[in-house]
Amino acid sequence: FLVLAVVGVWTLFLSNHAQAHDVAIDGLASFAYVANWHFIASGQNYIQQFVNQAPSPLRHMWSLGIEEQFYVIWPLLVSLVGLVALRTRGGHGRARHAFRRTLLGLCLVLGVLSFWRMISLFSSTHNVNRVYYGTDSRAYMLLAGAAIGALTAGAPIIRSRRVRWWCVAAGTVLAAALVVTMAQLQTDASWIYNWGYGVVCLAITAVLVAAVQPGPNPLGRLLRTRPLVQLGLISYGVYLWHWPIAVWVTQQSIGVGGLLLFLVRWALTLAVSIASYVLIEQPIRRGRLPRLPRIELANRGIVPAALVTAVAILLLVPALTYSAYNVASASTATVGAGTVAARYAAVDHCSDRASGTPVHAVAHAPVELMGNSVAGEVAPCLTAILASRGVTLSSATQQAASPCDFLPFSRQLASDAATRPRVVLFFGLPVSLSTCGKASSWLTQVRTFVALWRHAGVHVYLVPALGTAGTTAPSPTVTEYERLARADPGSVSVLDASVFVRDVADRFEWRAPCLDASEAGCANRTIAVRMTEDGGEHFCAHPVAGSVCPADLSGGGRRGAAAIAAELLGAPQFVALLGAPR
């Protein structure tokens, strides 16, 4: 609750209203210990944190939600098993053994079902958020510990010295393997969701059992070293505080990066965690918190209840009163953006009936659009707009896809002159998980994708997603795209369609020109722009507060397509490419 209170103060005084609104909703979900399901419903991705905007300082509360939900449900199941075991005839000893056997069987059955839930969900949906945050797809890790407790009655000591020695040796090797795995694991590796987490769970279980064995035990001695024990004492505070500190203390905020930034973050985390341990956690455990003398003994609950209520109110204020999207003030609404708005308005839109002037008198000028869901949104409208100019566009899009997913199809197209396009548009939001099973990063895959088309003599237009509102700092994706374009301007170009929602200072202003006066939200000839977490609604009419643009409005597809078309058709090099000999 102290962490929630600090985050609540931050939302009120140190963040913009849209961010404060979203974080306050996260806080209320954390308050109720349902943050994991809230993140699933709102589409917040834990793994791909820094694609479009700073992550919530409460994103790590998902695990506390899973634990608390387990702590509520599991004792009820254990009690039910106990009631069944008491019906066993033959005395207390038999009832106890029946209880442990039944409970162990329940742990194993539910654990297997939970693990199978993770595998089946990932295989059918490739929805990492659902798999990563779901209580049902994560419970097997907690059930593994419950199974050890049921099997050993809380004292997992192996009697046979020989078996114990092998257990310690295996646990030591597995502990080292876990460290190496954590250091090298790529978050876009699909194997971790298919079977890897199950192996990790079994390895951790073996390490825990091995560490408590008596006798010669190097693993136990290592884990009993004073620094690790002291870190263990404050580990809950470290977990609670490390993530908000990581979100707030960045290279942009303090001016240092790399190892020094890491050390600053850890120094602050340890300082706050130690203070929390000494001043809050231990006094609570020992009943030594200060008491107000005028409160009667029977009414001591008033103080904690009041504090908890205050935290809830602190989060409710921004959640209920702040807008879910940022709106630029009239003073910043584009004194010098008239040229940009005019170019945007001059481009065909899907609702227009009149065809534009053809770009070039070419019977067949193929353009290939590739990308993930954001490309799929603009594909139908962009196809129609370019068709009105005599340009044929075909698209290959796949939800949550990475560049490597398009490499086989790209090789097939590029190998035949009859199917080889003259221009390739690559448009999509960077995702951390690739369905093609490649462990390389998004940018590494983009470089491979670009190299394939460059070798085929095809010009590639890289279309970055929108950046972060209110900042001019380019994302790593934009920086890499621009580097590729500078290295070979004859083969690679960057198409910046997001220019239509930036002001003259190059800040995202969250306003965009209207398509026509009758469009929803266009009373003042501009429209609020809402960028969702996954970047899908690039130019979404959003007069209603919420986390996702309503489907019945104009949506990101039309606006994104018009923006891309405006930039693409205004590029002399694009026109020249279409008119070049096949």
PDB file of C-alpha atoms in Angstrom, residues 181-377:
ATOM      1  CA  THR A 181      19.639 -19.583 -18.988  1.00  0.00           C
ATOM      2  CA  MET A 182      18.504 -16.336 -17.398  1.00  0.00           C
ATOM      3  CA  ALA A 183      21.566 -14.543 -18.769  1.00  0.00           C
ATOM      4  CA  GLN A 184      21.104 -15.789 -22.344  1.00  0.00           C
ATOM      5  CA  LEU A 185      17.370 -16.335 -22.785  1.00  0.00           C
ATOM      6  CA  GLN A 186      15.725 -14.261 -25.514  1.00  0.00           C
ATOM      7  CA  THR A 187      12.198 -13.174 -24.638  1.00  0.00           C
ATOM      8  CA  ASP A 188      11.015 -13.826 -28.184  1.00  0.00           C
ATOM      9  CA  ALA A 189      11.947 -17.519 -27.971  1.00  0.00           C
ATOM     10  CA  SER A 190       8.714 -19.449 -28.462  1.00  0.00           C
ATOM     11  CA  TRP A 191      10.101 -22.632 -26.866  1.00  0.00           C
ATOM     12  CA  ILE A 192       9.896 -21.060 -23.424  1.00  0.00           C
ATOM     13  CA  TYR A 193       6.078 -20.997 -23.698  1.00  0.00           C
ATOM     14  CA  ASN A 194       5.776 -24.411 -25.321  1.00  0.00           C
ATOM     15  CA  TRP A 195       7.843 -26.425 -22.854  1.00  0.00           C
ATOM     16  CA  GLY A 196      10.638 -24.267 -21.431  1.00  0.00           C
ATOM     17  CA  TYR A 197       8.766 -22.935 -18.406  1.00  0.00           C
ATOM     18  CA  GLY A 198       7.952 -26.497 -17.351  1.00  0.00           C
ATOM     19  CA  VAL A 199      11.646 -27.414 -17.400  1.00  0.00           C
ATOM     20  CA  VAL A 200      12.488 -24.230 -15.466  1.00  0.00           C
ATOM     21  CA  CYS A 201       9.828 -25.090 -12.872  1.00  0.00           C
ATOM     22  CA  LEU A 202      11.231 -28.598 -12.359  1.00  0.00           C
ATOM     23  CA  ALA A 203      14.788 -27.232 -12.181  1.00  0.00           C
ATOM     24  CA  ILE A 204      13.866 -24.689  -9.500  1.00  0.00           C
ATOM     25  CA  THR A 205      12.065 -27.397  -7.535  1.00  0.00           C
ATOM     26  CA  ALA A 206      15.168 -29.616  -7.659  1.00  0.00           C
ATOM     27  CA  VAL A 207      17.402 -26.727  -6.575  1.00  0.00           C
ATOM     28  CA  LEU A 208      15.189 -25.978  -3.573  1.00  0.00           C
ATOM     29  CA  VAL A 209      15.137 -29.606  -2.449  1.00  0.00           C
ATOM     30  CA  ALA A 210      18.899 -29.948  -2.937  1.00  0.00           C
ATOM     31  CA  ALA A 211      19.705 -26.761  -1.025  1.00  0.00           C
ATOM     32  CA  VAL A 212      18.151 -27.959   2.262  1.00  0.00           C
ATOM     33  CA  GLN A 213      19.863 -31.347   2.423  1.00  0.00           C
ATOM     34  CA  PRO A 214      22.196 -31.846   5.412  1.00  0.00           C
ATOM     35  CA  GLY A 215      25.817 -32.930   5.163  1.00  0.00           C
ATOM     36  CA  PRO A 216      28.335 -31.805   2.510  1.00  0.00           C
ATOM     37  CA  ASN A 217      26.326 -29.366   0.439  1.00  0.00           C
ATOM     38  CA  PRO A 218      28.119 -26.658  -1.591  1.00  0.00           C
ATOM     39  CA  LEU A 219      24.803 -25.341  -2.915  1.00  0.00           C
ATOM     40  CA  GLY A 220      23.433 -24.949   0.602  1.00  0.00           C
ATOM     41  CA  ARG A 221      26.613 -23.204   1.781  1.00  0.00           C
ATOM     42  CA  LEU A 222      26.427 -20.791  -1.161  1.00  0.00           C
ATOM     43  CA  LEU A 223      22.804 -19.886  -0.488  1.00  0.00           C
ATOM     44  CA  ARG A 224      23.553 -19.425   3.228  1.00  0.00           C
ATOM     45  CA  THR A 225      26.234 -16.797   2.626  1.00  0.00           C
ATOM     46  CA  ARG A 226      25.543 -13.619   4.524  1.00  0.00           C
ATOM     47  CA  PRO A 227      24.978 -11.256   1.538  1.00  0.00           C
ATOM     48  CA  LEU A 228      22.409 -13.596  -0.034  1.00  0.00           C
ATOM     49  CA  VAL A 229      20.628 -14.152   3.276  1.00  0.00           C
ATOM     50  CA  GLN A 230      20.464 -10.401   3.882  1.00  0.00           C
ATOM     51  CA  LEU A 231      19.164  -9.833   0.372  1.00  0.00           C
ATOM     52  CA  GLY A 232      16.581 -12.525   1.013  1.00  0.00           C
ATOM     53  CA  LEU A 233      15.381 -10.703   4.129  1.00  0.00           C
ATOM     54  CA  ILE A 234      14.548  -7.574   2.125  1.00  0.00           C
ATOM     55  CA  SER A 235      13.668  -9.350  -1.125  1.00  0.00           C
ATOM     56  CA  TYR A 236       9.960  -8.510  -0.970  1.00  0.00           C
ATOM     57  CA  GLY A 237      10.757  -4.805  -0.648  1.00  0.00           C
ATOM     58  CA  VAL A 238      13.325  -5.094  -3.437  1.00  0.00           C
ATOM     59  CA  TYR A 239      10.676  -6.604  -5.691  1.00  0.00           C
ATOM     60  CA  LEU A 240       8.099  -3.940  -4.839  1.00  0.00           C
ATOM     61  CA  TRP A 241      10.402  -0.949  -5.313  1.00  0.00           C
ATOM     62  CA  HIS A 242      12.816  -1.981  -8.065  1.00  0.00           C
ATOM     63  CA  TRP A 243      10.344  -1.592 -10.915  1.00  0.00           C
ATOM     64  CA  PRO A 244       8.968   1.907 -10.155  1.00  0.00           C
ATOM     65  CA  ILE A 245      12.566   3.048  -9.667  1.00  0.00           C
ATOM     66  CA  ALA A 246      13.561   1.479 -13.013  1.00  0.00           C
ATOM     67  CA  VAL A 247      10.666   3.292 -14.723  1.00  0.00           C
ATOM     68  CA  TRP A 248      11.375   6.676 -13.141  1.00  0.00           C
ATOM     69  CA  VAL A 249      15.192   6.631 -13.054  1.00  0.00           C
ATOM     70  CA  THR A 250      16.198   6.509 -16.721  1.00  0.00           C
ATOM     71  CA  GLN A 251      18.995   7.778 -18.901  1.00  0.00           C
ATOM     72  CA  GLN A 252      16.750  10.663 -19.941  1.00  0.00           C
ATOM     73  CA  SER A 253      15.935  11.643 -16.348  1.00  0.00           C
ATOM     74  CA  ILE A 254      19.427  11.494 -14.795  1.00  0.00           C
ATOM     75  CA  GLY A 255      21.717  11.791 -17.819  1.00  0.00           C
ATOM     76  CA  VAL A 256      23.711   8.567 -17.357  1.00  0.00           C
ATOM     77  CA  GLY A 257      23.322   5.141 -18.896  1.00  0.00           C
ATOM     78  CA  GLY A 258      24.842   1.679 -19.052  1.00  0.00           C
ATOM     79  CA  LEU A 259      26.484   0.228 -15.969  1.00  0.00           C
ATOM     80  CA  LEU A 260      26.323   3.523 -14.058  1.00  0.00           C
ATOM     81  CA  LEU A 261      22.552   3.712 -14.554  1.00  0.00           C
ATOM     82  CA  PHE A 262      22.246   0.130 -13.317  1.00  0.00           C
ATOM     83  CA  LEU A 263      24.268   0.942 -10.186  1.00  0.00           C
ATOM     84  CA  VAL A 264      22.209   4.067  -9.457  1.00  0.00           C
ATOM     85  CA  ARG A 265      18.985   2.118  -9.757  1.00  0.00           C
ATOM     86  CA  TRP A 266      20.206  -0.664  -7.493  1.00  0.00           C
ATOM     87  CA  ALA A 267      21.580   1.767  -4.899  1.00  0.00           C
ATOM     88  CA  LEU A 268      18.198   3.498  -4.712  1.00  0.00           C
ATOM     89  CA  THR A 269      16.348   0.170  -4.636  1.00  0.00           C
ATOM     90  CA  LEU A 270      18.473  -1.180  -1.786  1.00  0.00           C
ATOM     91  CA  ALA A 271      18.231   2.078   0.182  1.00  0.00           C
ATOM     92  CA  VAL A 272      14.436   2.224  -0.054  1.00  0.00           C
ATOM     93  CA  SER A 273      14.043  -1.516   0.597  1.00  0.00           C
ATOM     94  CA  ILE A 274      16.254  -1.437   3.708  1.00  0.00           C
ATOM     95  CA  ALA A 275      14.376   1.595   5.028  1.00  0.00           C
ATOM     96  CA  SER A 276      11.074  -0.192   4.387  1.00  0.00           C
ATOM     97  CA  TYR A 277      12.336  -3.316   6.171  1.00  0.00           C
ATOM     98  CA  VAL A 278      13.532  -1.410   9.253  1.00  0.00           C
ATOM     99  CA  LEU A 279      10.821   1.242   9.552  1.00  0.00           C
ATOM    100  CA  ILE A 280       7.710  -0.555   8.302  1.00  0.00           C
ATOM    101  CA  GLU A 281       7.981  -4.320   7.853  1.00  0.00           C
ATOM    102  CA  GLN A 282       9.682  -5.254  11.137  1.00  0.00           C
ATOM    103  CA  PRO A 283       7.577  -2.927  13.314  1.00  0.00           C
ATOM    104  CA  ILE A 284       4.432  -4.437  11.770  1.00  0.00           C
ATOM    105  CA  ARG A 285       5.669  -7.979  12.394  1.00  0.00           C
ATOM    106  CA  ARG A 286       6.605  -7.205  16.001  1.00  0.00           C
ATOM    107  CA  GLY A 287       3.591  -5.052  16.823  1.00  0.00           C
ATOM    108  CA  ARG A 288       5.707  -1.959  17.427  1.00  0.00           C
ATOM    109  CA  LEU A 289       4.059   0.546  15.122  1.00  0.00           C
ATOM    110  CA  PRO A 290       3.196   3.819  16.884  1.00  0.00           C
ATOM    111  CA  ARG A 291      -0.328   3.912  18.235  1.00  0.00           C
ATOM    112  CA  LEU A 292      -2.565   6.894  18.742  1.00  0.00           C
ATOM    113  CA  PRO A 293      -3.198   7.092  22.511  1.00  0.00           C
ATOM    114  CA  ARG A 294      -6.841   8.219  22.256  1.00  0.00           C
ATOM    115  CA  ILE A 295      -7.972   5.237  20.170  1.00  0.00           C
ATOM    116  CA  GLU A 296      -9.489   2.498  22.254  1.00  0.00           C
ATOM    117  CA  LEU A 297      -8.069  -1.022  22.075  1.00  0.00           C
ATOM    118  CA  ALA A 298     -11.180  -2.321  20.297  1.00  0.00           C
ATOM    119  CA  ASN A 299     -10.885   0.371  17.607  1.00  0.00           C
ATOM    120  CA  ARG A 300      -7.261  -0.061  16.608  1.00  0.00           C
ATOM    121  CA  GLY A 301      -8.401  -1.214  13.182  1.00  0.00           C
ATOM    122  CA  ILE A 302      -9.571   2.325  12.404  1.00  0.00           C
ATOM    123  CA  VAL A 303      -6.060   3.556  11.611  1.00  0.00           C
ATOM    124  CA  PRO A 304      -5.044   0.882   9.056  1.00  0.00           C
ATOM    125  CA  ALA A 305      -8.540   0.968   7.541  1.00  0.00           C
ATOM    126  CA  ALA A 306      -8.289   4.735   7.146  1.00  0.00           C
ATOM    127  CA  LEU A 307      -4.837   4.489   5.580  1.00  0.00           C
ATOM    128  CA  VAL A 308      -5.973   1.832   3.109  1.00  0.00           C
ATOM    129  CA  THR A 309      -9.033   3.913   2.222  1.00  0.00           C
ATOM    130  CA  ALA A 310      -6.820   6.950   1.661  1.00  0.00           C
ATOM    131  CA  VAL A 311      -4.675   4.982  -0.781  1.00  0.00           C
ATOM    132  CA  ALA A 312      -7.778   3.895  -2.682  1.00  0.00           C
ATOM    133  CA  ILE A 313      -9.035   7.492  -2.874  1.00  0.00           C
ATOM    134  CA  LEU A 314      -5.607   8.661  -4.029  1.00  0.00           C
ATOM    135  CA  LEU A 315      -5.883   6.271  -6.974  1.00  0.00           C
ATOM    136  CA  LEU A 316      -9.576   6.893  -7.633  1.00  0.00           C
ATOM    137  CA  VAL A 317      -9.101  10.634  -8.167  1.00  0.00           C
ATOM    138  CA  PRO A 318      -7.012  10.433 -11.372  1.00  0.00           C
ATOM    139  CA  ALA A 319      -8.853   7.305 -12.529  1.00  0.00           C
ATOM    140  CA  LEU A 320     -12.235   9.068 -12.412  1.00  0.00           C
ATOM    141  CA  THR A 321     -11.332  12.673 -13.173  1.00  0.00           C
ATOM    142  CA  TYR A 322      -8.474  12.559 -15.685  1.00  0.00           C
ATOM    143  CA  SER A 323      -9.015  11.994 -19.386  1.00  0.00           C
ATOM    144  CA  ALA A 324      -7.863   8.742 -20.951  1.00  0.00           C
ATOM    145  CA  TYR A 325      -6.192  10.661 -23.774  1.00  0.00           C
ATOM    146  CA  ASN A 326      -4.130  13.833 -24.074  1.00  0.00           C
ATOM    147  CA  VAL A 327      -5.493  16.830 -25.949  1.00  0.00           C
ATOM    148  CA  ALA A 328      -3.263  19.652 -27.095  1.00  0.00           C
ATOM    149  CA  SER A 329      -4.172  23.146 -25.979  1.00  0.00           C
ATOM    150  CA  ALA A 330      -5.230  25.743 -28.541  1.00  0.00           C
ATOM    151  CA  SER A 331      -1.905  27.556 -28.156  1.00  0.00           C
ATOM    152  CA  THR A 332       0.047  24.532 -29.404  1.00  0.00           C
ATOM    153  CA  ALA A 333      -2.375  23.493 -32.121  1.00  0.00           C
ATOM    154  CA  THR A 334      -0.129  23.907 -35.133  1.00  0.00           C
ATOM    155  CA  VAL A 335       0.756  27.406 -36.147  1.00  0.00           C
ATOM    156  CA  GLY A 336       3.161  25.922 -38.688  1.00  0.00           C
ATOM    157  CA  ALA A 337       1.381  22.684 -39.484  1.00  0.00           C
ATOM    158  CA  GLY A 338      -0.802  24.060 -42.260  1.00  0.00           C
ATOM    159  CA  THR A 339       1.381  22.631 -45.018  1.00  0.00           C
ATOM    160  CA  VAL A 340       1.304  19.179 -43.453  1.00  0.00           C
ATOM    161  CA  ALA A 341      -2.462  19.301 -42.979  1.00  0.00           C
ATOM    162  CA  ALA A 342      -2.949  20.476 -46.576  1.00  0.00           C
ATOM    163  CA  ARG A 343      -0.889  17.602 -47.958  1.00  0.00           C
ATOM    164  CA  TYR A 344      -2.841  15.161 -45.817  1.00  0.00           C
ATOM    165  CA  ALA A 345      -6.169  16.613 -46.940  1.00  0.00           C
ATOM    166  CA  ALA A 346      -5.155  16.450 -50.621  1.00  0.00           C
ATOM    167  CA  VAL A 347      -4.579  12.721 -50.527  1.00  0.00           C
ATOM    168  CA  ASP A 348      -7.389  10.339 -51.411  1.00  0.00           C
ATOM    169  CA  HIS A 349      -9.207   8.677 -48.542  1.00  0.00           C
ATOM    170  CA  CYS A 350     -11.257   5.532 -48.560  1.00  0.00           C
ATOM    171  CA  SER A 351     -14.496   7.509 -48.360  1.00  0.00           C
ATOM    172  CA  ASP A 352     -13.638   9.596 -51.456  1.00  0.00           C
ATOM    173  CA  ARG A 353     -15.417   8.674 -54.662  1.00  0.00           C
ATOM    174  CA  ALA A 354     -13.312  10.721 -57.071  1.00  0.00           C
ATOM    175  CA  SER A 355     -10.098   9.139 -58.236  1.00  0.00           C
ATOM    176  CA  GLY A 356      -6.863  11.061 -57.945  1.00  0.00           C
ATOM    177  CA  THR A 357      -4.459  11.837 -60.737  1.00  0.00           C
ATOM    178  CA  PRO A 358      -2.450   8.728 -61.675  1.00  0.00           C
ATOM    179  CA  VAL A 359       1.115   8.721 -60.417  1.00  0.00           C
ATOM    180  CA  HIS A 360       2.466   7.353 -63.681  1.00  0.00           C
ATOM    181  CA  ALA A 361       1.108   5.733 -66.815  1.00  0.00           C
ATOM    182  CA  VAL A 362       2.290   2.264 -65.845  1.00  0.00           C
ATOM    183  CA  ALA A 363      -0.032  -0.645 -66.503  1.00  0.00           C
ATOM    184  CA  HIS A 364       1.298  -2.694 -63.626  1.00  0.00           C
ATOM    185  CA  ALA A 365       3.354  -1.145 -60.849  1.00  0.00           C
ATOM    186  CA  PRO A 366       3.423  -3.638 -57.999  1.00  0.00           C
ATOM    187  CA  VAL A 367       4.005  -2.593 -54.392  1.00  0.00           C
ATOM    188  CA  GLU A 368       4.184  -5.204 -51.631  1.00  0.00           C
ATOM    189  CA  LEU A 369       3.065  -4.330 -48.083  1.00  0.00           C
ATOM    190  CA  MET A 370       4.352  -6.589 -45.311  1.00  0.00           C
ATOM    191  CA  GLY A 371       3.982  -6.338 -41.552  1.00  0.00           C
ATOM    192  CA  ASN A 372       1.976  -7.350 -38.528  1.00  0.00           C
ATOM    193  CA  SER A 373      -1.456  -6.207 -37.300  1.00  0.00           C
ATOM    194  CA  VAL A 374      -0.809  -2.489 -37.782  1.00  0.00           C
ATOM    195  CA  ALA A 375      -0.019  -3.160 -41.447  1.00  0.00           C
ATOM    196  CA  GLY A 376      -3.157  -5.248 -41.695  1.00  0.00           C
ATOM    197  CA  GLU A 377      -5.207  -2.279 -40.483  1.00  0.00           C
TER     198      GLU A 377
END
